[in-house]
Coordinates of C-alpha atoms in Angstrom, one line a residue:
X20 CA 38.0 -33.2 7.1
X21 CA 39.9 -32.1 10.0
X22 CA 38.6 -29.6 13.0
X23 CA 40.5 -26.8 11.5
X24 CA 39.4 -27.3 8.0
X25 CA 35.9 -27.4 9.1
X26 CA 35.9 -24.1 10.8
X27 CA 37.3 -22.4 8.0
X28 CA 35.0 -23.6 5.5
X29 CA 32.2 -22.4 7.8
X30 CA 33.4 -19.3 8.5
X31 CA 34.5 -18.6 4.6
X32 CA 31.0 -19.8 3.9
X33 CA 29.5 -17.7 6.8
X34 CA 31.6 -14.8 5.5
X35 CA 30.2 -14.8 1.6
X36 CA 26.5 -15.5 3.2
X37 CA 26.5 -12.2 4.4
X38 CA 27.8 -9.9 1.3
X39 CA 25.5 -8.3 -1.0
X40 CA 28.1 -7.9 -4.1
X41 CA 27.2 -6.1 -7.2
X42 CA 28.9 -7.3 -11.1
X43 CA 29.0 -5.7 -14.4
X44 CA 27.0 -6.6 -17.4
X45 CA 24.0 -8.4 -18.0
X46 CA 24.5 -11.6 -17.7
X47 CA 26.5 -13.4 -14.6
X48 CA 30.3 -13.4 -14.5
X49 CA 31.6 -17.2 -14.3
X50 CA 33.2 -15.9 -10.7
X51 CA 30.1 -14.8 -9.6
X52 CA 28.3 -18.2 -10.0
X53 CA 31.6 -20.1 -8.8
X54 CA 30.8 -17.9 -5.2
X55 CA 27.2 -18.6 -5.5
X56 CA 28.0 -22.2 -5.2
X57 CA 30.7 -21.9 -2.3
X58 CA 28.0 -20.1 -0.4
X59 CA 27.1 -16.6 -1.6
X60 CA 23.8 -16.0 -0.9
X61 CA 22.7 -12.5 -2.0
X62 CA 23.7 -10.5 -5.0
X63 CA 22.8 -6.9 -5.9
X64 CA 21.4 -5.3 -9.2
X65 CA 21.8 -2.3 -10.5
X66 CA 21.1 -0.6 -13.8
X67 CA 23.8 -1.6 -16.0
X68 CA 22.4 -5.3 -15.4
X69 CA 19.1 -4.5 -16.8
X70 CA 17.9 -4.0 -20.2
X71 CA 14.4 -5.5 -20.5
X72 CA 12.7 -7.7 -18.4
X73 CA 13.1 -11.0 -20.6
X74 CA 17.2 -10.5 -20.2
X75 CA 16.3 -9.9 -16.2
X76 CA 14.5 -13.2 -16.3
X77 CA 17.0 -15.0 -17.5
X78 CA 20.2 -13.7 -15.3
X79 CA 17.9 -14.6 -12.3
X80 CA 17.5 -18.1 -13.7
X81 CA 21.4 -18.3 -14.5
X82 CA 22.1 -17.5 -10.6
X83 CA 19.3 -19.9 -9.2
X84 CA 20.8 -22.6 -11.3
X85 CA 23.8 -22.4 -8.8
X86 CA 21.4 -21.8 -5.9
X87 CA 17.6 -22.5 -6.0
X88 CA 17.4 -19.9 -3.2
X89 CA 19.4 -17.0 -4.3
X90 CA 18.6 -13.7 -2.7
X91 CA 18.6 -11.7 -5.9
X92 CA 18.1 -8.0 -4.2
X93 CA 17.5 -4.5 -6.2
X94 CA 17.3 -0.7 -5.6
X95 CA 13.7 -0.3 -7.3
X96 CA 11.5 2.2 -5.7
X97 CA 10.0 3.6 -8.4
X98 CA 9.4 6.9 -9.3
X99 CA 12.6 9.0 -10.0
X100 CA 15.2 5.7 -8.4
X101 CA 14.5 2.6 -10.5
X102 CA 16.6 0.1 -12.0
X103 CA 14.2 -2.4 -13.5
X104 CA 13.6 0.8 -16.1
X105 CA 16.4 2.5 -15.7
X106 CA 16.9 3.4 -19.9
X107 CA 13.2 4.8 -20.0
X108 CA 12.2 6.2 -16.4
X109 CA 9.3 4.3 -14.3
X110 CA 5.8 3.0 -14.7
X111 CA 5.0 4.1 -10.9
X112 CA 5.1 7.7 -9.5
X113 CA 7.2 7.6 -6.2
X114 CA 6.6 8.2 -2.7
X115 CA 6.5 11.5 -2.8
X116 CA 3.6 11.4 -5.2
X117 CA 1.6 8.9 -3.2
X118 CA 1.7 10.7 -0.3
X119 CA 0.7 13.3 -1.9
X120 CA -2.2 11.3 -2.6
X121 CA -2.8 10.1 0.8
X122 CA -4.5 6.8 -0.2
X123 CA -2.5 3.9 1.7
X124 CA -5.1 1.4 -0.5
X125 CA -3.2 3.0 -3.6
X126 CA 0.2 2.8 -2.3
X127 CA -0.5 -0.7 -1.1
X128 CA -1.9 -1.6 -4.6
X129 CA 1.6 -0.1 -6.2
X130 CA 3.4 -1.5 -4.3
X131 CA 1.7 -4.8 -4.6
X132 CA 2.0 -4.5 -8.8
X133 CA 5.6 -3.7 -8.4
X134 CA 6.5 -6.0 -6.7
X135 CA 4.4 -8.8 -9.1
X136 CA 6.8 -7.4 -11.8
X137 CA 10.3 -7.6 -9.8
X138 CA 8.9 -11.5 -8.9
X139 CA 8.5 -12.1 -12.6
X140 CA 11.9 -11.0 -13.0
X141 CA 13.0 -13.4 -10.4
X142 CA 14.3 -10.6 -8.0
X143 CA 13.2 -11.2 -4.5
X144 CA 14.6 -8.6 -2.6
X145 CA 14.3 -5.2 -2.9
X146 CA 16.0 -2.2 -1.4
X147 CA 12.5 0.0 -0.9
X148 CA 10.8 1.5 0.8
X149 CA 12.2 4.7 1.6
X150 CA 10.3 5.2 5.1
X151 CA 12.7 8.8 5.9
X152 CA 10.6 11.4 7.0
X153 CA 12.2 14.5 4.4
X154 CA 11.8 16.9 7.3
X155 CA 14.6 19.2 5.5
X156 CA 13.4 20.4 2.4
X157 CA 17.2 21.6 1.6
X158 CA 18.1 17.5 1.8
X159 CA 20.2 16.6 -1.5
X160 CA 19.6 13.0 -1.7
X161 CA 15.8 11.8 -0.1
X162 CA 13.4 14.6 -1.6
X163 CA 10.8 13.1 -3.4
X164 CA 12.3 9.5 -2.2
X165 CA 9.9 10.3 1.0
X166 CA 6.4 10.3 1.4
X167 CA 6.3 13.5 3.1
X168 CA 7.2 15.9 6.1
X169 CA 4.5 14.6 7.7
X170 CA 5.3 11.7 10.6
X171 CA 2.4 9.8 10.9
X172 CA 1.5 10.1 6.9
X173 CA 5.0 8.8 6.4
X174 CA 4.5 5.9 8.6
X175 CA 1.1 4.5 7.2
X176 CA 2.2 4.7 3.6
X177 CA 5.0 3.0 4.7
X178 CA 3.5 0.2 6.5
X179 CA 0.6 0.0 3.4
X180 CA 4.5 -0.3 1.0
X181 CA 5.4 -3.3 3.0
X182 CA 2.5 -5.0 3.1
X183 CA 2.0 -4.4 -0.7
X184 CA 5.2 -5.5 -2.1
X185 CA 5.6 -8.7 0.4
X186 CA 2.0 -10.0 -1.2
X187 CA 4.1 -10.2 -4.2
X188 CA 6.5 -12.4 -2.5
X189 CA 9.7 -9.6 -2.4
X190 CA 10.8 -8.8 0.6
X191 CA 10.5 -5.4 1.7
X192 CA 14.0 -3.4 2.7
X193 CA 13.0 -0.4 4.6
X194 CA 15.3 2.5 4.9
X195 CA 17.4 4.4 6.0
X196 CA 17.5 3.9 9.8
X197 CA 16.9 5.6 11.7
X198 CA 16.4 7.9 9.4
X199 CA 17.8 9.9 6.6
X200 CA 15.4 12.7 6.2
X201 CA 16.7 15.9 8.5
X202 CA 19.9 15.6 6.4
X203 CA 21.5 18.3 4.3
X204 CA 24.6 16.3 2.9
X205 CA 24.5 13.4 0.9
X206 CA 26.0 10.7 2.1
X207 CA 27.2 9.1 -0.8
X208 CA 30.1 12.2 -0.6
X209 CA 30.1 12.7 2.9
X210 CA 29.1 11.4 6.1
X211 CA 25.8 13.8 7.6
X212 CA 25.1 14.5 10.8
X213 CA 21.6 14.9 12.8
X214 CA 21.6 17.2 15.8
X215 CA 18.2 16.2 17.2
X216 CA 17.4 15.4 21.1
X217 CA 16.2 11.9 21.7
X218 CA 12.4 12.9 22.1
X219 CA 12.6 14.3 18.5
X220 CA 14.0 11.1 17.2
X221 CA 11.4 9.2 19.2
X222 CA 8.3 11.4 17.7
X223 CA 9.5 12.4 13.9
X224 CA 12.3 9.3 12.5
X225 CA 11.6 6.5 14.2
X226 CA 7.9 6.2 13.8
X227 CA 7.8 4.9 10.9
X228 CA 10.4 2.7 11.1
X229 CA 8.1 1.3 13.9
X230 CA 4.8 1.0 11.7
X231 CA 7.6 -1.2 9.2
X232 CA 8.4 -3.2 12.0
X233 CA 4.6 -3.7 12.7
X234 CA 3.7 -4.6 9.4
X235 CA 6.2 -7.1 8.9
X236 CA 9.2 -6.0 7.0
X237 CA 11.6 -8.8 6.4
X238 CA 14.5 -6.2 6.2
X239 CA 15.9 -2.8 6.7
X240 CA 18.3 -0.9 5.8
X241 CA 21.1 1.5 7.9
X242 CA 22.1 4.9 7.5
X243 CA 25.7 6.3 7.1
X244 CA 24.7 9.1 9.3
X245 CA 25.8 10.1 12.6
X246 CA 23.1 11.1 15.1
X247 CA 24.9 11.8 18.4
X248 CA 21.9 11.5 20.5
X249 CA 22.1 7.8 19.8
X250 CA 26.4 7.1 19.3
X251 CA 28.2 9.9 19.5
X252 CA 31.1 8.4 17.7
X253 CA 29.9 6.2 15.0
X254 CA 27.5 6.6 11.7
X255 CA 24.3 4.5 12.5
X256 CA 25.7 1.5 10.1
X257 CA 28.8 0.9 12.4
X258 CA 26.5 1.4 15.8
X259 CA 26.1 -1.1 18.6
X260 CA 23.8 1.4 20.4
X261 CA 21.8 1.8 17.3
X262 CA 21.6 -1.0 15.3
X263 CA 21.8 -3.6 18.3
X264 CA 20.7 -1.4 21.1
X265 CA 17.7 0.8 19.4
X266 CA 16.7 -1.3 16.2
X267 CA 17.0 -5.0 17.8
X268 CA 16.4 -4.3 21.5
X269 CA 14.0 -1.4 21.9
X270 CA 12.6 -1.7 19.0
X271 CA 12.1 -5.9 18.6
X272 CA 13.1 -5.9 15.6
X273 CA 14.0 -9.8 14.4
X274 CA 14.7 -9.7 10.6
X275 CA 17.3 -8.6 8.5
X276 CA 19.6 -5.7 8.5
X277 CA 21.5 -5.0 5.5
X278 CA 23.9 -2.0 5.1
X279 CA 23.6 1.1 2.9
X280 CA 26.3 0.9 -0.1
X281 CA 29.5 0.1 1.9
X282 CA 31.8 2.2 -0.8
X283 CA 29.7 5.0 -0.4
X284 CA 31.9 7.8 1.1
X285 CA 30.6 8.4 4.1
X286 CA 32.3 5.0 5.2
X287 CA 34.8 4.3 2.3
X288 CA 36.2 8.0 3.1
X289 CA 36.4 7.5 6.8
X290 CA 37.1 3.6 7.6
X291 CA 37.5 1.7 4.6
X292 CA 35.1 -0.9 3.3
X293 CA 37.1 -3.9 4.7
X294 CA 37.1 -2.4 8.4
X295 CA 33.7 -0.8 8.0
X296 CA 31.9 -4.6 6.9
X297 CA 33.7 -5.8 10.1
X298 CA 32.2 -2.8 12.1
X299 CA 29.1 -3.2 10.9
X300 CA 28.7 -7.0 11.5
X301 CA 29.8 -6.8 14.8
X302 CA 26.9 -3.9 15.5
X303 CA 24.3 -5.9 14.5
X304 CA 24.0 -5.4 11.1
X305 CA 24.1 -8.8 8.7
X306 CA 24.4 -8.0 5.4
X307 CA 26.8 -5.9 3.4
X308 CA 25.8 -4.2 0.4
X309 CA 28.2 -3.2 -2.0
X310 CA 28.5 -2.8 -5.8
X311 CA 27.4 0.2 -6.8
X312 CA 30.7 1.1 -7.7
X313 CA 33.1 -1.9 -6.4
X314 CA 31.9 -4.9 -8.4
X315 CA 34.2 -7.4 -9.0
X316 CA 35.7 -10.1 -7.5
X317 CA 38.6 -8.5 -6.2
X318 CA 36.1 -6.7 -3.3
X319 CA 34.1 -9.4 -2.8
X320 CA 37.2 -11.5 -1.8
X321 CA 38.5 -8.5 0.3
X322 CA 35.5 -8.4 2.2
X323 CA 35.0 -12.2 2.2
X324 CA 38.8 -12.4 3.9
X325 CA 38.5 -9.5 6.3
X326 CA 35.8 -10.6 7.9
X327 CA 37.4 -14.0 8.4
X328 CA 40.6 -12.2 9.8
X329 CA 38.5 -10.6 12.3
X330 CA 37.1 -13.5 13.6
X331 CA 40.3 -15.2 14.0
X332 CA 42.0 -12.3 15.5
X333 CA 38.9 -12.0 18.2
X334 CA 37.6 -8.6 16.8
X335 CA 34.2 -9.7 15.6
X336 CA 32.8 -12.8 17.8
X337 CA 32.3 -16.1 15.3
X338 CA 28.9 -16.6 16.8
X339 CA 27.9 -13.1 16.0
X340 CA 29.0 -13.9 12.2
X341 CA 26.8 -17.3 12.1
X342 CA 24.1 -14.9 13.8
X343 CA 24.4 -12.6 11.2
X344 CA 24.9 -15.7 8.1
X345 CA 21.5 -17.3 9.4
X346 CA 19.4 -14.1 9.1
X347 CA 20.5 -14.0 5.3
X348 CA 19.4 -18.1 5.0
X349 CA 16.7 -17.2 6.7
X350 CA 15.1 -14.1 4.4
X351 CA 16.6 -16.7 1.4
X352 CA 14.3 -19.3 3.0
X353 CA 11.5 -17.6 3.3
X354 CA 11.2 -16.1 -0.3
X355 CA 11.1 -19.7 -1.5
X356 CA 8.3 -20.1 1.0
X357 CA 6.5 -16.7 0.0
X358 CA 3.0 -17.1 -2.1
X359 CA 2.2 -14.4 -4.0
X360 CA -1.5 -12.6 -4.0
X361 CA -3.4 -13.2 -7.1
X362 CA -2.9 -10.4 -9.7
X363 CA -6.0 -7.9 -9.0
X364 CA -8.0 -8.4 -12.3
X365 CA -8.7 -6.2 -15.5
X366 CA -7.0 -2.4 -15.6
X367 CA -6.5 -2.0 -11.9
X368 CA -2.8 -2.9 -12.2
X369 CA -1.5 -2.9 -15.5
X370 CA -2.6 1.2 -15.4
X371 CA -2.0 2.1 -12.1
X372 CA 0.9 3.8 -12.0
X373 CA -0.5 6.5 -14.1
X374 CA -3.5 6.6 -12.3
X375 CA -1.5 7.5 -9.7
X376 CA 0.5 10.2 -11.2
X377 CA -2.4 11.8 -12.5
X378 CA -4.4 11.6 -9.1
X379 CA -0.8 13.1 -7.2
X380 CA -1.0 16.4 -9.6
X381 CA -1.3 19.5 -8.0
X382 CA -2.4 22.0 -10.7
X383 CA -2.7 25.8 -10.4
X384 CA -4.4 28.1 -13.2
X385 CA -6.2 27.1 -15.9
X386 CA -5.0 25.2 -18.8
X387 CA -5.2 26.1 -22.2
X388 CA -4.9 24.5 -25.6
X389 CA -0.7 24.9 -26.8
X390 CA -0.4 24.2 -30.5
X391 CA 3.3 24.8 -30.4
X392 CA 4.9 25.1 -27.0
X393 CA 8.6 25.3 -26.5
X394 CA 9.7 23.0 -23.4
X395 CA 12.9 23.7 -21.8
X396 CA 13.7 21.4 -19.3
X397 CA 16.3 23.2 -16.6
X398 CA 18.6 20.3 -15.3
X399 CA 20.2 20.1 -12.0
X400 CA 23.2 17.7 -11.5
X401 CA 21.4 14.2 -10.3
X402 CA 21.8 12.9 -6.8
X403 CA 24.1 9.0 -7.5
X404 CA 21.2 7.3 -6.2
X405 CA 18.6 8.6 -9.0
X406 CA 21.5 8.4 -11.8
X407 CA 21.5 10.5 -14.1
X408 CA 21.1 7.7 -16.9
X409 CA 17.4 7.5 -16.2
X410 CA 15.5 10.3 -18.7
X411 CA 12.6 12.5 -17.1
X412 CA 10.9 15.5 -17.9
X413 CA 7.5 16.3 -20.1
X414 CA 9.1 16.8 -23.5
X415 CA 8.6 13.3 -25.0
X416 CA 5.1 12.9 -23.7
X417 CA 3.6 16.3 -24.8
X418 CA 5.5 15.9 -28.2
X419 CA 3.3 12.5 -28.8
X420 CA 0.1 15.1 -27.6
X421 CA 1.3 17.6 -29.7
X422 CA 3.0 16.7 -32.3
X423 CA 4.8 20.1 -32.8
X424 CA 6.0 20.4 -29.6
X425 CA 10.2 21.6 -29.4
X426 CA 12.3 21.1 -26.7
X427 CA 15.7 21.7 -25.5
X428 CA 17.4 20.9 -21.7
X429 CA 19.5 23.4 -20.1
X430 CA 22.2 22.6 -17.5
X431 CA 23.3 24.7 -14.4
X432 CA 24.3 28.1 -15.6
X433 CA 21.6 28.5 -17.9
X434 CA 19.5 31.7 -17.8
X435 CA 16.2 32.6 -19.1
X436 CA 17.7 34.8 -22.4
X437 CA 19.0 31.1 -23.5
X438 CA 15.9 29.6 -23.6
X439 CA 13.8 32.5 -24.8
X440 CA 16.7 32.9 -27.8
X441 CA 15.6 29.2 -28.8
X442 CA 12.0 29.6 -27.9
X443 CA 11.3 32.5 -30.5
X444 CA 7.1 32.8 -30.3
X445 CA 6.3 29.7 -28.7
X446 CA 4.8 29.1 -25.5
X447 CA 7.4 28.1 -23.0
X448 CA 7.0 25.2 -20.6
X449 CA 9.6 25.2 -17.9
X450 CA 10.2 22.6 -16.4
X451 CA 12.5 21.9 -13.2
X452 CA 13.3 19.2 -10.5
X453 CA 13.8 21.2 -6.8
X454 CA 13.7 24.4 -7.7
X455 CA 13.9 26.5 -4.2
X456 CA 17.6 24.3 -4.3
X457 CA 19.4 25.8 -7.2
X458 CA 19.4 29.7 -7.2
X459 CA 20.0 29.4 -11.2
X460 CA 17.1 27.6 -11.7
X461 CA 14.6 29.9 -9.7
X462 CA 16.1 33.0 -11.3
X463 CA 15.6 31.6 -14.9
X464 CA 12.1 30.9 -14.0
X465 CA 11.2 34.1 -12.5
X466 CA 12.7 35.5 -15.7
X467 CA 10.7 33.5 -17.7
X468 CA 7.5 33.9 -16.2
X469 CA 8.1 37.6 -15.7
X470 CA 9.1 38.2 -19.9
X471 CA 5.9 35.6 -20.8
X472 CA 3.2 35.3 -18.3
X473 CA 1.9 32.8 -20.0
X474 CA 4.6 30.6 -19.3
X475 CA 4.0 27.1 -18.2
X476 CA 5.7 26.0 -15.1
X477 CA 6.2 22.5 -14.0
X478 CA 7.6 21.5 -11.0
X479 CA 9.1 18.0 -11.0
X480 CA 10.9 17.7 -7.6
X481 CA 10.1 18.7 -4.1
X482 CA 7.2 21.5 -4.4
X483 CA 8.6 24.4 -2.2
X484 CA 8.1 27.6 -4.0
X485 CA 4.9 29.8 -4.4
X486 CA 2.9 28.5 -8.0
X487 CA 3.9 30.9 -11.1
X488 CA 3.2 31.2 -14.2
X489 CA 0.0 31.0 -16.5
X490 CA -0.7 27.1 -15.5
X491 CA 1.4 25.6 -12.4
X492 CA 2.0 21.8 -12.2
X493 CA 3.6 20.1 -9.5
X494 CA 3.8 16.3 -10.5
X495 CA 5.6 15.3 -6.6
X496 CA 7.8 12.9 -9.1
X497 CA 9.9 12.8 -12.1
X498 CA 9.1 9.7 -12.8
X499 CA 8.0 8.5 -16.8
X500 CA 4.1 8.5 -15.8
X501 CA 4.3 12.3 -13.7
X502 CA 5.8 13.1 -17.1
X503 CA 2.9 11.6 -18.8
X504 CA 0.3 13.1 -16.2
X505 CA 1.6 16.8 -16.2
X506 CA 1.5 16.4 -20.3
X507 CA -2.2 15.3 -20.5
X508 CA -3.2 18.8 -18.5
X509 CA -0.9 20.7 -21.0
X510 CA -2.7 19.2 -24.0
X511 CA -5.9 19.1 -22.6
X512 CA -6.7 16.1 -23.2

């Protein structure tokens, strides 16, 4: 092999290392494997690859047959954003919840279980925790994806998240630095902006992004938002001062750092996924997620090519590449190293997440027996990053209470004479995600509650407004167990 030849085939090789490419369907495309083997090292997950944990089992194995030490990497926090049970909604509450709870040995035990059932699955990477500090209660896209308001509770539970899921040999990927959480666009359509002095910054986001970095996270993940205290110019993903400067230098952080979804808008819109992976390389980040939306081979070759051009035409350094190429080896390394805690023994884990959802209830008024209530479930439009596939709500799990339970869902627009028309006598339970976001939603519940005061209220988003109704239940989740939790008090059982 000549000189030449051998550079390219590094640098091609260099170039896959450091994508994070999404497929469709549920088993892996022949292309995919075929780039496994020339030297792709990650690949992402997302729902439509899931359908039960057996079929997950076996795509991992197809992809470690190419390459024993695969990075196989998923967006599973639990709570309202999971993948692994994406058709049925999640066996964990989310952060919101267990901050709300305020336990950091229960978030660490979560986390912990979690993770065991991801490493079963064979995936070994995932995209959590979400370590944003929701500091805007108007933000469209963290929420209940947060721990809290609160700094410092933020930054323990993230830390105890870590250190829970890397037991279970996954590799923590806290995000999104430096963080998401004073936002009030969504930058999936648009690219936010944070107008907050450097001493804010250094007392509210970073922190605990600091306590993640303490307790040993092997990755985290950028922001596309632009905070012009740190880089006037550029979103956080594309920043030497931020990602290079701020996360590597002031803050010593050595492991991975993987991009946010690089055909999410607030890059795609503005510079293009081919020049925004070369952007973000040369700032310091070293792995490029994308697939959410592009996944085929068509972008992964794109990619793959651009950042090969750049090197050759001098705009990203080659040694900054390899840099960037040995931090993915390196994470892909050490999950074949990783030994797992032993599973904690008898109920503790297999029934955790719902003793977590019931323990993160915050319950106003006093419950009483329904023999026939009437749930109507107002729906807002779903943020991309929860999905909207994913089902939530109390209807299912008080109808297997109360077996003569009805239900209907309402979309936007929806007022309170449409559900009391199809509630006739029965008891209504409302039930709504963010209320104090969506002036149609409040309104239908004030209605409600104001035409039957004994209306049931339950609050399945971000708790902001003032309890009503005859029995008030905030669940700090949407989540399949909050569902379950809010529907034991309903039934009384």
């Amino acid at each position: 092999m000549t000189v030449l030849a051998h550079q390219t085939d590094t640098l091609t090789r260099d170039a896959l290392a450091v994508l994070q490419p999404g497929f469709e369907g549920t088993t892996a495309p022949a292309w995919l494997l075929r780039r496994v083997g020339e030297g792709l090292t990650a690949v992402g997950l997302f729902g439509r690859n899931i359908t039960s944990p057996e079929q997950l089992a076996a795509l991992t194995a197809q992809l470690r047959a190419e390459r024993d030490d695969v990075l196989v990497a998923i967006d599973e926090e639990g709570g309202d954003v999971t993948r692994l049970e994406v058709r049925g909604g999640s066996s964990f509450p989310g952060n919101l919840a267990l901050g709300a709870v305020d336990d950091t040995g229960l978030t660490r035990d979560v986390a912990r279980e979690l993770g065991r059932r991801l490493a079963e699955c064979g995936v070994n990477l995932n995209w959590a925790p979400s370590a944003d500090v929701n500091s805007n209660p108007d933000n469209p896209v963290i929420g209940v994806r947060s721990f809290g308001a609160d700094t410092h509770l933020a930054a323990r539970h993230t830390a105890a998240y870590v250190e829970g899921l890397q037991a279970a040999g996954v590799a923590a990927c806290t995000k999104h630095f430096p963080g998401h959480g004073d936002t009030s666009v969504d930058s999936h359509h648009a690219l936010p902006r944070i107008d907050v002095d450097l001493d804010t910054l250094q007392a509210r986001e970073l922190v605990p992004f600091r306590a993640a970095i303490a307790a040993g996270t092997k990755a985290v993940m950028s922001a596309h938002i632009l905070v012009p205290a740190l880089d006037p110019t550029r979103p956080a993903t594309l920043s030497p001062q931020i990602l290079t400067g701020l996360l590597r230098k002031e803050l010593g952080y050595e492991g991975l750092i993987v991009t946010d979804g690089m055909e999410m808008n607030a890059i795609a819109g503005t510079y293009g996924i081919e020049r925004g992976s070369v952007l973000a390389i040369a700032a310091g980040a070293d792995a490029i997620c994308v697939g959410g939306g592009l996944a085929d081979e068509a972008t992964v070759l794109r990619l793959r090519d651009a950042l090969v051009a750049a090197v050759r035409e001098g705009t990203l350094p080659e040694e900054r590449l390899a840099d960037a190429a040995a931090r993915v080896r390196e994470l892909a390394a050490w999950t074949r190293r990783a030994r797992p805690d032993a599973r904690p023994e008898g109920s503790r884990a297999s029934g955790i997440g719902l003793t977590a959802a019931r323990r993160a209830l915050a319950v106003t008024g006093a419950p009483r027996p329904l023999s026939a209530p009437y749930v109507a479930t107002l729906t807002p439009v779903a943020n991309i990053a929860v999905g909207d596939e994913t089902p939530w709500g109390v209807a299912e799990e008080l109808a297997a209470l109360v077996p003569a339970t009805a239900s209907g869902r309402y979309p936007q627009g929806s007022t309170a004479k449409h559900v009391l028309a199809a509630a006739g006598d029965r008891t209504v339970v409302a039930v709504v995600r963010d209320a104090h976001r969506h002036a149609w939603m409040a309104e239908a519940v004030d209605a409600l509650v104001a035409a039957r005061p004994d209306t049931v209220v339950v609050e399945m988003g971000l708790p902001r407004a003032e309890p009503r109704g005859a029995l008030h239940i905030a669940t700090h989740g949407a989540s399949r167990v909050c569902g379950r939790a809010a529907a034991e008090v309903i039934a009384g059982v």
